[in-house]
């Protein structure tokens, strides 16, 4: 069984005591912001059930979200909007969201554990492949980011564009979502750089 604190323990042993896990969600969506979170948990705290947020049920994520928000020393969330994603590309947008999440932390972390990326800040850090399944801190960040973005999908974004099924597919390229884009045209929150041939040179109905 993986010790989800193995990386954190190495940091603590080197006198890095405010270790932040960092992760993002929404990188592969056709719609909406990319959202990142950064989480500093108390040294030695064990949170049962933390894992890659995609492996958890919605109910379990919500329960862990509340527990993380209660126990964490600090939680930061960063958003990057669709216009910026289309302008700078999704990889750079995800890194920018991570940077914003870390910058929102108080106190400032002294070490970052990041899910397979580098955060553009002058802080010591380690990129960990599949970090959300191998580090408790990154797993906690993935849960905060996922729940934050899902709440936008089910709330504000679903209310604005109810015909698209955003609350169901969360902006990913499901059959329903692609069919609705073809039938109705993309909304202002669709990522033009992701749609490609799907648009078929159609006018955007919201721009008419």
PDB file of N, CA and C in Angstrom, residues 43-93:
ATOM      1  N   UNK A  43       1.298  19.212   9.673  1.00  0.00           N
ATOM      2  CA  UNK A  43       2.334  18.179   9.673  1.00  0.00           C
ATOM      3  C   UNK A  43       1.861  16.954  10.445  1.00  0.00           C
ATOM      4  N   UNK A  44       1.924  15.802   9.809  1.00  0.00           N
ATOM      5  CA  UNK A  44       1.556  14.549  10.458  1.00  0.00           C
ATOM      6  C   UNK A  44       0.096  14.167  10.364  1.00  0.00           C
ATOM      7  N   UNK A  45      -0.754  15.060   9.871  1.00  0.00           N
ATOM      8  CA  UNK A  45      -2.180  14.754   9.759  1.00  0.00           C
ATOM      9  C   UNK A  45      -2.409  13.657   8.718  1.00  0.00           C
ATOM     10  N   UNK A  46      -3.254  12.688   9.060  1.00  0.00           N
ATOM     11  CA  UNK A  46      -3.655  11.641   8.114  1.00  0.00           C
ATOM     12  C   UNK A  46      -5.145  11.800   7.831  1.00  0.00           C
ATOM     13  N   UNK A  47      -5.484  11.955   6.563  1.00  0.00           N
ATOM     14  CA  UNK A  47      -6.880  12.061   6.147  1.00  0.00           C
ATOM     15  C   UNK A  47      -7.276  10.763   5.450  1.00  0.00           C
ATOM     16  N   UNK A  48      -8.121   9.987   6.076  1.00  0.00           N
ATOM     17  CA  UNK A  48      -8.524   8.708   5.505  1.00  0.00           C
ATOM     18  C   UNK A  48      -9.378   8.925   4.252  1.00  0.00           C
ATOM     19  N   UNK A  49      -9.033   8.203   3.188  1.00  0.00           N
ATOM     20  CA  UNK A  49      -9.854   8.242   1.991  1.00  0.00           C
ATOM     21  C   UNK A  49      -9.401   9.196   0.915  1.00  0.00           C
ATOM     22  N   UNK A  50      -8.400  10.021   1.197  1.00  0.00           N
ATOM     23  CA  UNK A  50      -7.906  10.952   0.181  1.00  0.00           C
ATOM     24  C   UNK A  50      -7.252  10.161  -0.943  1.00  0.00           C
ATOM     25  N   UNK A  51      -7.593  10.544  -2.187  1.00  0.00           N
ATOM     26  CA  UNK A  51      -7.081   9.861  -3.366  1.00  0.00           C
ATOM     27  C   UNK A  51      -7.263  10.803  -4.550  1.00  0.00           C
ATOM     28  N   UNK A  52      -6.832  10.360  -5.709  1.00  0.00           N
ATOM     29  CA  UNK A  52      -7.131  11.053  -6.951  1.00  0.00           C
ATOM     30  C   UNK A  52      -8.634  11.313  -6.990  1.00  0.00           C
ATOM     31  N   UNK A  53      -9.040  12.567  -7.139  1.00  0.00           N
ATOM     32  CA  UNK A  53     -10.457  12.926  -7.037  1.00  0.00           C
ATOM     33  C   UNK A  53     -11.315  12.189  -8.058  1.00  0.00           C
ATOM     34  N   UNK A  54     -10.739  11.829  -9.207  1.00  0.00           N
ATOM     35  CA  UNK A  54     -11.512  11.152 -10.253  1.00  0.00           C
ATOM     36  C   UNK A  54     -11.910   9.739  -9.828  1.00  0.00           C
ATOM     37  N   UNK A  55     -11.197   9.167  -8.859  1.00  0.00           N
ATOM     38  CA  UNK A  55     -11.497   7.807  -8.397  1.00  0.00           C
ATOM     39  C   UNK A  55     -12.572   7.787  -7.310  1.00  0.00           C
ATOM     40  N   UNK A  56     -12.942   8.939  -6.818  1.00  0.00           N
ATOM     41  CA  UNK A  56     -13.873   9.024  -5.690  1.00  0.00           C
ATOM     42  C   UNK A  56     -15.280   9.341  -6.168  1.00  0.00           C
ATOM     43  N   UNK A  57     -16.274   8.867  -5.429  1.00  0.00           N
ATOM     44  CA  UNK A  57     -17.652   9.224  -5.741  1.00  0.00           C
ATOM     45  C   UNK A  57     -17.890  10.691  -5.400  1.00  0.00           C
ATOM     46  N   UNK A  58     -18.915  11.269  -5.990  1.00  0.00           N
ATOM     47  CA  UNK A  58     -19.234  12.662  -5.695  1.00  0.00           C
ATOM     48  C   UNK A  58     -19.508  12.857  -4.200  1.00  0.00           C
ATOM     49  N   UNK A  59     -20.232  11.929  -3.608  1.00  0.00           N
ATOM     50  CA  UNK A  59     -20.534  12.033  -2.177  1.00  0.00           C
ATOM     51  C   UNK A  59     -19.256  12.019  -1.339  1.00  0.00           C
ATOM     52  N   UNK A  60     -18.326  11.113  -1.693  1.00  0.00           N
ATOM     53  CA  UNK A  60     -17.074  11.020  -0.939  1.00  0.00           C
ATOM     54  C   UNK A  60     -16.242  12.279  -1.122  1.00  0.00           C
ATOM     55  N   UNK A  61     -16.211  12.809  -2.347  1.00  0.00           N
ATOM     56  CA  UNK A  61     -15.457  14.059  -2.577  1.00  0.00           C
ATOM     57  C   UNK A  61     -16.012  15.195  -1.736  1.00  0.00           C
ATOM     58  N   UNK A  62     -17.323  15.302  -1.675  1.00  0.00           N
ATOM     59  CA  UNK A  62     -17.941  16.384  -0.908  1.00  0.00           C
ATOM     60  C   UNK A  62     -17.614  16.264   0.579  1.00  0.00           C
ATOM     61  N   UNK A  63     -17.645  15.047   1.101  1.00  0.00           N
ATOM     62  CA  UNK A  63     -17.308  14.835   2.517  1.00  0.00           C
ATOM     63  C   UNK A  63     -15.853  15.190   2.786  1.00  0.00           C
ATOM     64  N   UNK A  64     -14.959  14.756   1.890  1.00  0.00           N
ATOM     65  CA  UNK A  64     -13.545  15.061   2.068  1.00  0.00           C
ATOM     66  C   UNK A  64     -13.265  16.546   1.868  1.00  0.00           C
ATOM     67  N   UNK A  65     -13.990  17.175   0.955  1.00  0.00           N
ATOM     68  CA  UNK A  65     -13.844  18.622   0.761  1.00  0.00           C
ATOM     69  C   UNK A  65     -14.089  19.353   2.088  1.00  0.00           C
ATOM     70  N   UNK A  66     -15.180  19.020   2.750  1.00  0.00           N
ATOM     71  CA  UNK A  66     -15.500  19.681   4.025  1.00  0.00           C
ATOM     72  C   UNK A  66     -14.431  19.402   5.073  1.00  0.00           C
ATOM     73  N   UNK A  67     -13.934  18.175   5.109  1.00  0.00           N
ATOM     74  CA  UNK A  67     -12.914  17.824   6.094  1.00  0.00           C
ATOM     75  C   UNK A  67     -11.602  18.557   5.802  1.00  0.00           C
ATOM     76  N   UNK A  68     -11.220  18.610   4.526  1.00  0.00           N
ATOM     77  CA  UNK A  68      -9.985  19.311   4.153  1.00  0.00           C
ATOM     78  C   UNK A  68     -10.084  20.788   4.494  1.00  0.00           C
ATOM     79  N   UNK A  69     -11.220  21.397   4.171  1.00  0.00           N
ATOM     80  CA  UNK A  69     -11.400  22.824   4.462  1.00  0.00           C
ATOM     81  C   UNK A  69     -11.336  23.095   5.973  1.00  0.00           C
ATOM     82  N   UNK A  70     -11.784  22.140   6.762  1.00  0.00           N
ATOM     83  CA  UNK A  70     -11.753  22.288   8.215  1.00  0.00           C
ATOM     84  C   UNK A  70     -10.363  22.095   8.791  1.00  0.00           C
ATOM     85  N   UNK A  71      -9.616  21.113   8.256  1.00  0.00           N
ATOM     86  CA  UNK A  71      -8.338  20.726   8.847  1.00  0.00           C
ATOM     87  C   UNK A  71      -7.133  21.483   8.281  1.00  0.00           C
ATOM     88  N   UNK A  72      -7.230  21.964   7.060  1.00  0.00           N
ATOM     89  CA  UNK A  72      -6.066  22.557   6.386  1.00  0.00           C
ATOM     90  C   UNK A  72      -5.591  23.826   7.070  1.00  0.00           C
ATOM     91  N   UNK A  73      -4.284  24.039   7.036  1.00  0.00           N
ATOM     92  CA  UNK A  73      -3.726  25.315   7.504  1.00  0.00           C
ATOM     93  C   UNK A  73      -4.074  26.431   6.533  1.00  0.00           C
ATOM     94  N   UNK A  74      -4.141  26.081   5.248  1.00  0.00           N
ATOM     95  CA  UNK A  74      -4.518  27.073   4.234  1.00  0.00           C
ATOM     96  C   UNK A  74      -4.938  26.349   2.966  1.00  0.00           C
ATOM     97  N   UNK A  75      -5.906  26.957   2.274  1.00  0.00           N
ATOM     98  CA  UNK A  75      -6.365  26.456   0.977  1.00  0.00           C
ATOM     99  C   UNK A  75      -6.424  27.632   0.012  1.00  0.00           C
ATOM    100  N   UNK A  76      -5.828  27.460  -1.158  1.00  0.00           N
ATOM    101  CA  UNK A  76      -5.894  28.481  -2.196  1.00  0.00           C
ATOM    102  C   UNK A  76      -6.489  27.889  -3.462  1.00  0.00           C
ATOM    103  N   UNK A  77      -7.291  28.693  -4.164  1.00  0.00           N
ATOM    104  CA  UNK A  77      -7.898  28.248  -5.421  1.00  0.00           C
ATOM    105  C   UNK A  77      -7.571  29.275  -6.502  1.00  0.00           C
ATOM    106  N   UNK A  78      -7.227  28.786  -7.690  1.00  0.00           N
ATOM    107  CA  UNK A  78      -6.925  29.661  -8.811  1.00  0.00           C
ATOM    108  C   UNK A  78      -7.743  29.279 -10.032  1.00  0.00           C
ATOM    109  N   UNK A  79      -8.266  30.278 -10.746  1.00  0.00           N
ATOM    110  CA  UNK A  79      -9.047  30.058 -11.966  1.00  0.00           C
ATOM    111  C   UNK A  79      -8.342  30.733 -13.141  1.00  0.00           C
ATOM    112  N   UNK A  80      -8.463  30.118 -14.320  1.00  0.00           N
ATOM    113  CA  UNK A  80      -8.078  30.781 -15.563  1.00  0.00           C
ATOM    114  C   UNK A  80      -9.236  30.619 -16.540  1.00  0.00           C
ATOM    115  N   UNK A  81      -9.680  31.733 -17.105  1.00  0.00           N
ATOM    116  CA  UNK A  81     -10.889  31.715 -17.918  1.00  0.00           C
ATOM    117  C   UNK A  81     -10.634  31.257 -19.346  1.00  0.00           C
ATOM    118  N   UNK A  82     -11.746  31.086 -20.070  1.00  0.00           N
ATOM    119  CA  UNK A  82     -11.699  30.528 -21.421  1.00  0.00           C
ATOM    120  C   UNK A  82     -10.905  31.413 -22.377  1.00  0.00           C
ATOM    121  N   UNK A  83     -11.102  32.707 -22.294  1.00  0.00           N
ATOM    122  CA  UNK A  83     -10.382  33.620 -23.179  1.00  0.00           C
ATOM    123  C   UNK A  83      -8.877  33.452 -23.034  1.00  0.00           C
ATOM    124  N   UNK A  84      -8.425  33.329 -21.794  1.00  0.00           N
ATOM    125  CA  UNK A  84      -6.987  33.163 -21.547  1.00  0.00           C
ATOM    126  C   UNK A  84      -6.505  31.793 -22.004  1.00  0.00           C
ATOM    127  N   UNK A  85      -7.318  30.754 -21.792  1.00  0.00           N
ATOM    128  CA  UNK A  85      -6.961  29.413 -22.266  1.00  0.00           C
ATOM    129  C   UNK A  85      -6.731  29.431 -23.773  1.00  0.00           C
ATOM    130  N   UNK A  86      -7.643  30.058 -24.504  1.00  0.00           N
ATOM    131  CA  UNK A  86      -7.520  30.109 -25.962  1.00  0.00           C
ATOM    132  C   UNK A  86      -6.318  30.945 -26.403  1.00  0.00           C
ATOM    133  N   UNK A  87      -5.949  31.912 -25.591  1.00  0.00           N
ATOM    134  CA  UNK A  87      -4.862  32.820 -25.973  1.00  0.00           C
ATOM    135  C   UNK A  87      -3.492  32.220 -25.684  1.00  0.00           C
ATOM    136  N   UNK A  88      -3.330  31.535 -24.549  1.00  0.00           N
ATOM    137  CA  UNK A  88      -1.984  31.090 -24.157  1.00  0.00           C
ATOM    138  C   UNK A  88      -1.807  29.575 -24.220  1.00  0.00           C
ATOM    139  N   UNK A  89      -2.824  28.827 -24.488  1.00  0.00           N
ATOM    140  CA  UNK A  89      -2.934  27.364 -24.586  1.00  0.00           C
ATOM    141  C   UNK A  89      -3.198  26.743 -23.206  1.00  0.00           C
ATOM    142  N   UNK A  90      -3.749  25.549 -23.220  1.00  0.00           N
ATOM    143  CA  UNK A  90      -4.244  24.947 -21.982  1.00  0.00           C
ATOM    144  C   UNK A  90      -3.118  24.573 -21.019  1.00  0.00           C
ATOM    145  N   UNK A  91      -1.977  24.132 -21.542  1.00  0.00           N
ATOM    146  CA  UNK A  91      -0.872  23.777 -20.641  1.00  0.00           C
ATOM    147  C   UNK A  91      -0.426  24.994 -19.836  1.00  0.00           C
ATOM    148  N   UNK A  92      -0.242  26.117 -20.507  1.00  0.00           N
ATOM    149  CA  UNK A  92       0.188  27.323 -19.813  1.00  0.00           C
ATOM    150  C   UNK A  92      -0.922  27.852 -18.902  1.00  0.00           C
ATOM    151  N   UNK A  93      -2.171  27.679 -19.324  1.00  0.00           N
ATOM    152  CA  UNK A  93      -3.294  28.116 -18.490  1.00  0.00           C
ATOM    153  C   UNK A  93      -3.378  27.293 -17.211  1.00  0.00           C
TER     154      UNK A  93
END
